[in-house]
Coordinates of C-alpha atoms in Angstrom, one line a residue:
M1 CA 87.1 201.3 18.4
S2 CA 90.6 200.5 18.7
N3 CA 91.9 197.8 20.9
E4 CA 94.5 200.2 22.3
F5 CA 91.6 202.5 24.0
K6 CA 92.0 202.8 27.7
V7 CA 90.1 205.0 30.1
D8 CA 93.1 208.1 30.4
P9 CA 94.2 208.8 34.1
K10 CA 94.5 212.6 32.9
D11 CA 90.7 212.9 32.7
A12 CA 90.7 212.3 36.6
T13 CA 89.7 216.1 36.9
K14 CA 87.4 216.7 34.1
E15 CA 84.7 218.5 34.6
F16 CA 81.4 218.6 31.9
P17 CA 79.3 222.1 31.8
R18 CA 75.6 222.1 34.2
V19 CA 73.0 221.2 32.9
P20 CA 69.6 222.6 34.1
I21 CA 67.0 220.3 35.9
A22 CA 63.7 220.5 37.1
W23 CA 62.1 217.6 39.3
S24 CA 58.6 217.1 41.4
W25 CA 58.8 213.4 42.4
N26 CA 57.7 211.3 45.1
L27 CA 58.7 207.8 44.9
R28 CA 57.6 206.9 48.2
P29 CA 54.6 205.4 47.3
L30 CA 56.2 203.3 44.8
L31 CA 58.0 201.7 47.7
A32 CA 55.5 201.4 50.3
E33 CA 53.1 199.9 48.2
A34 CA 54.6 197.7 46.1
S35 CA 51.2 195.9 44.8
D36 CA 47.8 196.6 43.1
V37 CA 49.1 199.5 40.8
D38 CA 46.5 200.4 37.3
G39 CA 48.2 200.6 34.7
V40 CA 51.4 198.6 34.8
G41 CA 50.5 195.3 33.3
S42 CA 52.7 195.3 30.2
D43 CA 55.4 197.9 28.6
D44 CA 53.1 199.4 25.9
E45 CA 51.5 201.3 29.7
R46 CA 55.1 202.7 30.4
E47 CA 53.5 206.0 30.2
T48 CA 50.6 205.3 32.6
A49 CA 52.4 204.3 34.9
R50 CA 54.8 206.9 34.7
E51 CA 52.0 209.5 35.0
R52 CA 50.4 207.9 38.2
W53 CA 53.6 208.1 40.2
L54 CA 55.6 211.0 38.9
K55 CA 54.7 214.9 40.4
Q56 CA 52.8 212.9 44.0
G57 CA 53.4 215.5 46.1
T58 CA 56.2 217.6 47.9
G59 CA 57.7 218.3 51.6
T60 CA 59.4 215.8 53.5
L61 CA 58.6 212.7 52.0
A62 CA 59.8 213.1 48.8
H63 CA 62.0 210.4 48.2
P64 CA 65.9 211.4 49.2
L65 CA 66.5 209.0 46.1
T66 CA 65.6 211.5 43.3
G67 CA 68.6 213.6 43.3
H68 CA 70.9 210.1 42.9
N69 CA 69.0 209.5 40.1
L70 CA 69.6 212.2 38.3
V71 CA 73.4 212.1 38.9
L72 CA 73.3 208.2 37.4
Q73 CA 70.9 209.2 34.9
Y74 CA 73.1 212.0 33.5
A75 CA 76.4 210.3 34.2
R76 CA 75.7 207.4 32.2
N77 CA 73.4 208.6 29.5
T78 CA 75.8 211.9 28.4
E79 CA 77.7 211.4 25.6
P80 CA 80.7 213.6 26.6
V81 CA 80.8 211.8 29.6
M82 CA 80.4 208.5 28.3
T83 CA 83.0 208.9 25.5
T84 CA 85.3 210.0 28.0
I85 CA 85.3 206.8 30.0
C86 CA 84.5 204.3 27.5
G87 CA 85.5 205.6 24.0
P88 CA 83.5 206.2 20.9
G89 CA 80.5 204.1 21.3
G90 CA 79.7 205.9 25.1
Y91 CA 76.6 204.4 26.2
D92 CA 76.1 201.5 24.0
T93 CA 80.2 200.5 25.2
W94 CA 78.6 201.0 28.5
Q95 CA 75.6 198.7 28.7
H96 CA 75.9 196.4 25.8
G97 CA 79.6 195.6 25.3
E98 CA 81.3 192.6 26.6
P99 CA 85.2 191.9 27.1
S100 CA 86.8 191.7 23.3
T101 CA 89.8 192.0 21.2
D102 CA 88.0 195.1 19.8
G103 CA 88.2 196.8 23.2
R104 CA 84.7 197.1 24.2
G105 CA 84.0 196.9 27.8
R106 CA 80.9 196.0 30.0
G107 CA 80.2 199.0 32.3
L108 CA 78.8 197.6 36.0
Y109 CA 77.9 200.0 38.3
M110 CA 80.1 199.4 41.8
G111 CA 79.4 201.6 44.8
A112 CA 77.9 204.9 45.7
E113 CA 78.3 207.7 49.0
I114 CA 75.1 210.7 48.9
I115 CA 76.0 213.3 51.1
F116 CA 73.0 215.4 51.7
H117 CA 73.9 218.9 53.0
E118 CA 70.3 219.9 53.7
P119 CA 67.1 218.0 53.2
M120 CA 66.2 217.0 49.4
P121 CA 63.6 219.7 48.4
G122 CA 60.0 217.4 46.7
T123 CA 60.0 220.1 43.6
A124 CA 62.7 222.2 42.6
F125 CA 64.3 223.7 39.8
G126 CA 67.9 224.2 39.6
E127 CA 71.4 222.6 38.2
I128 CA 73.1 219.6 38.2
R129 CA 77.2 219.4 37.9
H130 CA 79.4 216.5 37.0
R131 CA 83.3 215.3 36.9
L132 CA 84.7 212.9 37.0
D133 CA 87.0 212.8 40.4
G134 CA 89.3 209.5 40.7
I135 CA 90.5 206.8 37.2
Y136 CA 91.5 203.8 39.0
G137 CA 92.7 200.2 37.7
V138 CA 93.3 196.9 38.7
K139 CA 93.1 192.9 36.8
G140 CA 92.2 194.7 33.7
S141 CA 89.5 196.8 34.4
A142 CA 89.1 200.8 34.7
F143 CA 87.2 202.2 37.5
V144 CA 86.1 205.3 37.5
R145 CA 84.5 207.6 40.4
H146 CA 82.2 210.3 39.1
V147 CA 80.9 213.0 41.6
G148 CA 77.4 214.7 40.9
E149 CA 76.2 218.1 42.7
L150 CA 72.6 219.7 42.4
W151 CA 72.1 223.7 43.2
S152 CA 68.8 224.9 43.6
E153 CA 67.9 227.3 41.0
D154 CA 70.0 230.6 42.1
G155 CA 73.0 228.1 42.2
A156 CA 73.2 229.4 45.9
T157 CA 72.2 226.1 47.6
H158 CA 74.1 222.6 47.8
Y159 CA 71.6 220.0 48.2
Q160 CA 73.7 217.0 47.5
D161 CA 76.9 215.1 46.8
V162 CA 77.0 211.6 44.5
Q163 CA 79.7 210.0 44.3
I164 CA 79.3 207.1 42.2
M165 CA 82.2 204.6 41.2
C166 CA 81.8 202.1 38.0
R167 CA 83.7 199.6 36.5
V168 CA 84.4 199.0 32.8
A169 CA 85.8 195.6 31.7
G170 CA 88.5 196.0 29.2
M171 CA 89.6 199.2 30.1
A172 CA 92.3 199.7 32.5
P173 CA 94.6 202.3 32.5
D174 CA 98.4 202.1 33.1
G175 CA 100.0 203.0 36.1
V176 CA 97.6 203.9 38.7
E177 CA 96.2 202.5 42.3
R178 CA 93.5 200.1 43.4
P179 CA 90.2 201.6 44.4
P180 CA 90.0 202.4 47.5
K181 CA 87.9 200.0 50.0
S182 CA 85.9 201.7 53.3
P183 CA 83.6 198.5 53.7
V184 CA 80.9 198.4 56.1
E185 CA 81.3 196.9 59.2
V186 CA 78.2 194.8 59.7
P187 CA 78.0 193.4 63.7
D188 CA 78.2 190.0 65.0
R189 CA 74.7 189.8 67.0
E190 CA 71.0 189.9 66.2
P191 CA 69.8 192.7 64.0
D192 CA 67.5 195.3 65.8
A193 CA 64.9 195.1 62.9
V194 CA 64.1 192.8 59.7
C195 CA 61.8 193.8 57.1
A196 CA 60.7 191.4 54.8
H197 CA 59.7 192.6 50.5
Q198 CA 57.2 189.9 49.4
L199 CA 57.9 191.3 45.7
A200 CA 57.2 188.7 43.6
G201 CA 54.7 189.1 41.0
K202 CA 54.6 193.0 41.5
R203 CA 56.9 194.0 38.5
L204 CA 59.1 196.4 41.5
V205 CA 62.0 196.7 38.9
F206 CA 59.6 197.7 35.9
R207 CA 57.7 200.1 37.6
W208 CA 60.7 201.6 39.9
A209 CA 61.7 202.4 36.3
C210 CA 59.1 203.9 34.9
A211 CA 58.7 206.3 37.7
S212 CA 62.2 207.5 38.0
E213 CA 62.8 207.6 34.5
D214 CA 65.4 205.6 34.6
P215 CA 66.3 204.3 30.7
N216 CA 68.7 201.4 31.3
L217 CA 67.2 199.1 29.4
R218 CA 68.1 196.2 32.1
H219 CA 65.2 197.1 33.7
I220 CA 62.4 197.1 31.3
D221 CA 63.3 195.3 28.0
E222 CA 65.0 191.7 29.4
S223 CA 62.5 189.2 30.0
D224 CA 64.1 188.9 33.8
P225 CA 64.3 192.7 35.3
R226 CA 66.7 193.5 37.2
A227 CA 68.4 195.9 39.4
H228 CA 71.0 196.8 42.1
G229 CA 71.9 200.4 42.5
P230 CA 69.0 203.4 43.3
C231 CA 65.8 200.9 43.5
A232 CA 67.5 198.9 46.0
I233 CA 68.8 201.6 48.1
S234 CA 65.4 203.2 48.3
I235 CA 64.1 199.7 49.5
V236 CA 66.7 200.2 52.3
T237 CA 66.5 203.7 53.1
H238 CA 62.4 203.6 53.3
D239 CA 63.3 200.6 56.2
I240 CA 65.6 202.8 58.2
L241 CA 63.8 205.9 58.1
R242 CA 60.6 204.0 59.1
E243 CA 62.5 202.0 61.8
F244 CA 64.6 204.3 63.0
A245 CA 64.0 208.0 62.2
G246 CA 60.0 208.2 62.4
D247 CA 59.5 208.3 58.7
D248 CA 61.0 211.3 58.6
V249 CA 63.2 212.2 55.3
S250 CA 64.5 215.4 56.4
R251 CA 66.8 213.6 58.7
L252 CA 68.8 211.6 56.6
R253 CA 72.3 213.1 55.9
G254 CA 74.1 210.0 53.8
L255 CA 74.1 206.8 52.4
R256 CA 76.7 204.8 51.4
V257 CA 77.0 201.4 49.4
P258 CA 80.7 200.4 49.1
A259 CA 80.0 197.5 46.4
F260 CA 77.2 196.3 44.7
L261 CA 77.9 192.1 45.0
R262 CA 74.9 191.7 42.8
P263 CA 71.4 192.7 41.7
F264 CA 68.1 191.6 42.4
Y265 CA 65.4 189.9 39.9
Q266 CA 61.9 191.2 39.1
E267 CA 60.5 187.8 41.1
D268 CA 63.0 188.2 43.9
D269 CA 61.9 188.9 47.5
L270 CA 64.0 190.6 49.8
E271 CA 65.1 191.0 53.0
V272 CA 66.1 193.9 55.3
S273 CA 68.3 193.4 58.1
L274 CA 68.6 196.4 60.5
W275 CA 71.7 197.6 63.4
K276 CA 71.3 200.7 65.4
I277 CA 74.8 201.0 65.5
D278 CA 74.4 204.8 67.7
E279 CA 72.0 207.8 67.3
T280 CA 73.0 208.9 63.9
T281 CA 74.4 205.6 62.5
V282 CA 72.6 202.5 60.9
V283 CA 73.6 199.6 58.9
A284 CA 71.5 197.7 56.7
R285 CA 72.0 194.3 54.7
L286 CA 69.8 193.4 52.2
I287 CA 69.3 190.0 51.0
R288 CA 67.3 187.7 48.6
P289 CA 65.8 185.4 51.1
R290 CA 65.1 182.4 48.8
I291 CA 68.4 182.1 47.3
E292 CA 70.9 180.4 48.8
G293 CA 74.7 180.6 49.1
A294 CA 76.7 183.9 48.6
D295 CA 74.5 185.2 45.5
R296 CA 71.7 186.1 48.0
H297 CA 73.8 188.7 49.5
V298 CA 73.1 192.1 47.2
F299 CA 74.9 194.6 49.1
D300 CA 75.5 196.1 53.2
L301 CA 74.6 199.9 53.3
E302 CA 75.3 203.1 56.1
A303 CA 73.1 205.4 56.9
R304 CA 73.5 208.5 58.5
L305 CA 70.8 210.9 60.4
V306 CA 70.3 214.0 62.6
D307 CA 68.3 214.3 65.5

């Protein structure tokens, strides 16, 4: 790759063809029962785990981040998208490259906003449409905002918008503005609820990757698997729905994480503090309670609900 490669701001409105998709997923049991799962003893048993968790039923218990994961996978694993963002090398540049003189960069999943126009169906056939919606730059890095949209089979019903902000080190475009900032305001008071997740030894990161068919090698192939995107958001969303929405996922209308500060690891425990701001807004902070200092803070999240 040429060391002159940079993300091109002119691609900020680039749209990619719709892709047919189908899903029948319910990942809720995976998050609700983070133990006692047969057939996940080694990486060789991925297919067993996938078959166990996929197609677990439909209805209001269907996992709300199904569409989010589809958008992220499409953005991350579709060669035209990755070539547009990362140049020759595509996903290999994104996942494995380091900033260097040959122009290769390392991609990081930085933030996300998810809008549910109506309840996500547990089972559906339809299309995913993906476009680039903004390209920014700061400190030598490109920040690229993706927008993915899910549609029902007839193309009439719009289920979800997903905006994903990604950073690609070493590929900053010239003459563009900094990425927008809109932090989550965490109240200066005791939380209304605290949810503890004792996950050490339960291989949640690996099991999430199997169940959601997320091919990110950092989840499954390394000696110390890690996650900091859909898996972590799912844990927090599960707690919010249980504590403040009667376990009814149909009340969920939006999720926003301005910045993923750091990942959590396979052997981490997690703790979610929740603040009810009003009848339609809940703020959450996810931490790694056994870690000291700034590294314990994973991210803050804001959820929007309806009655």
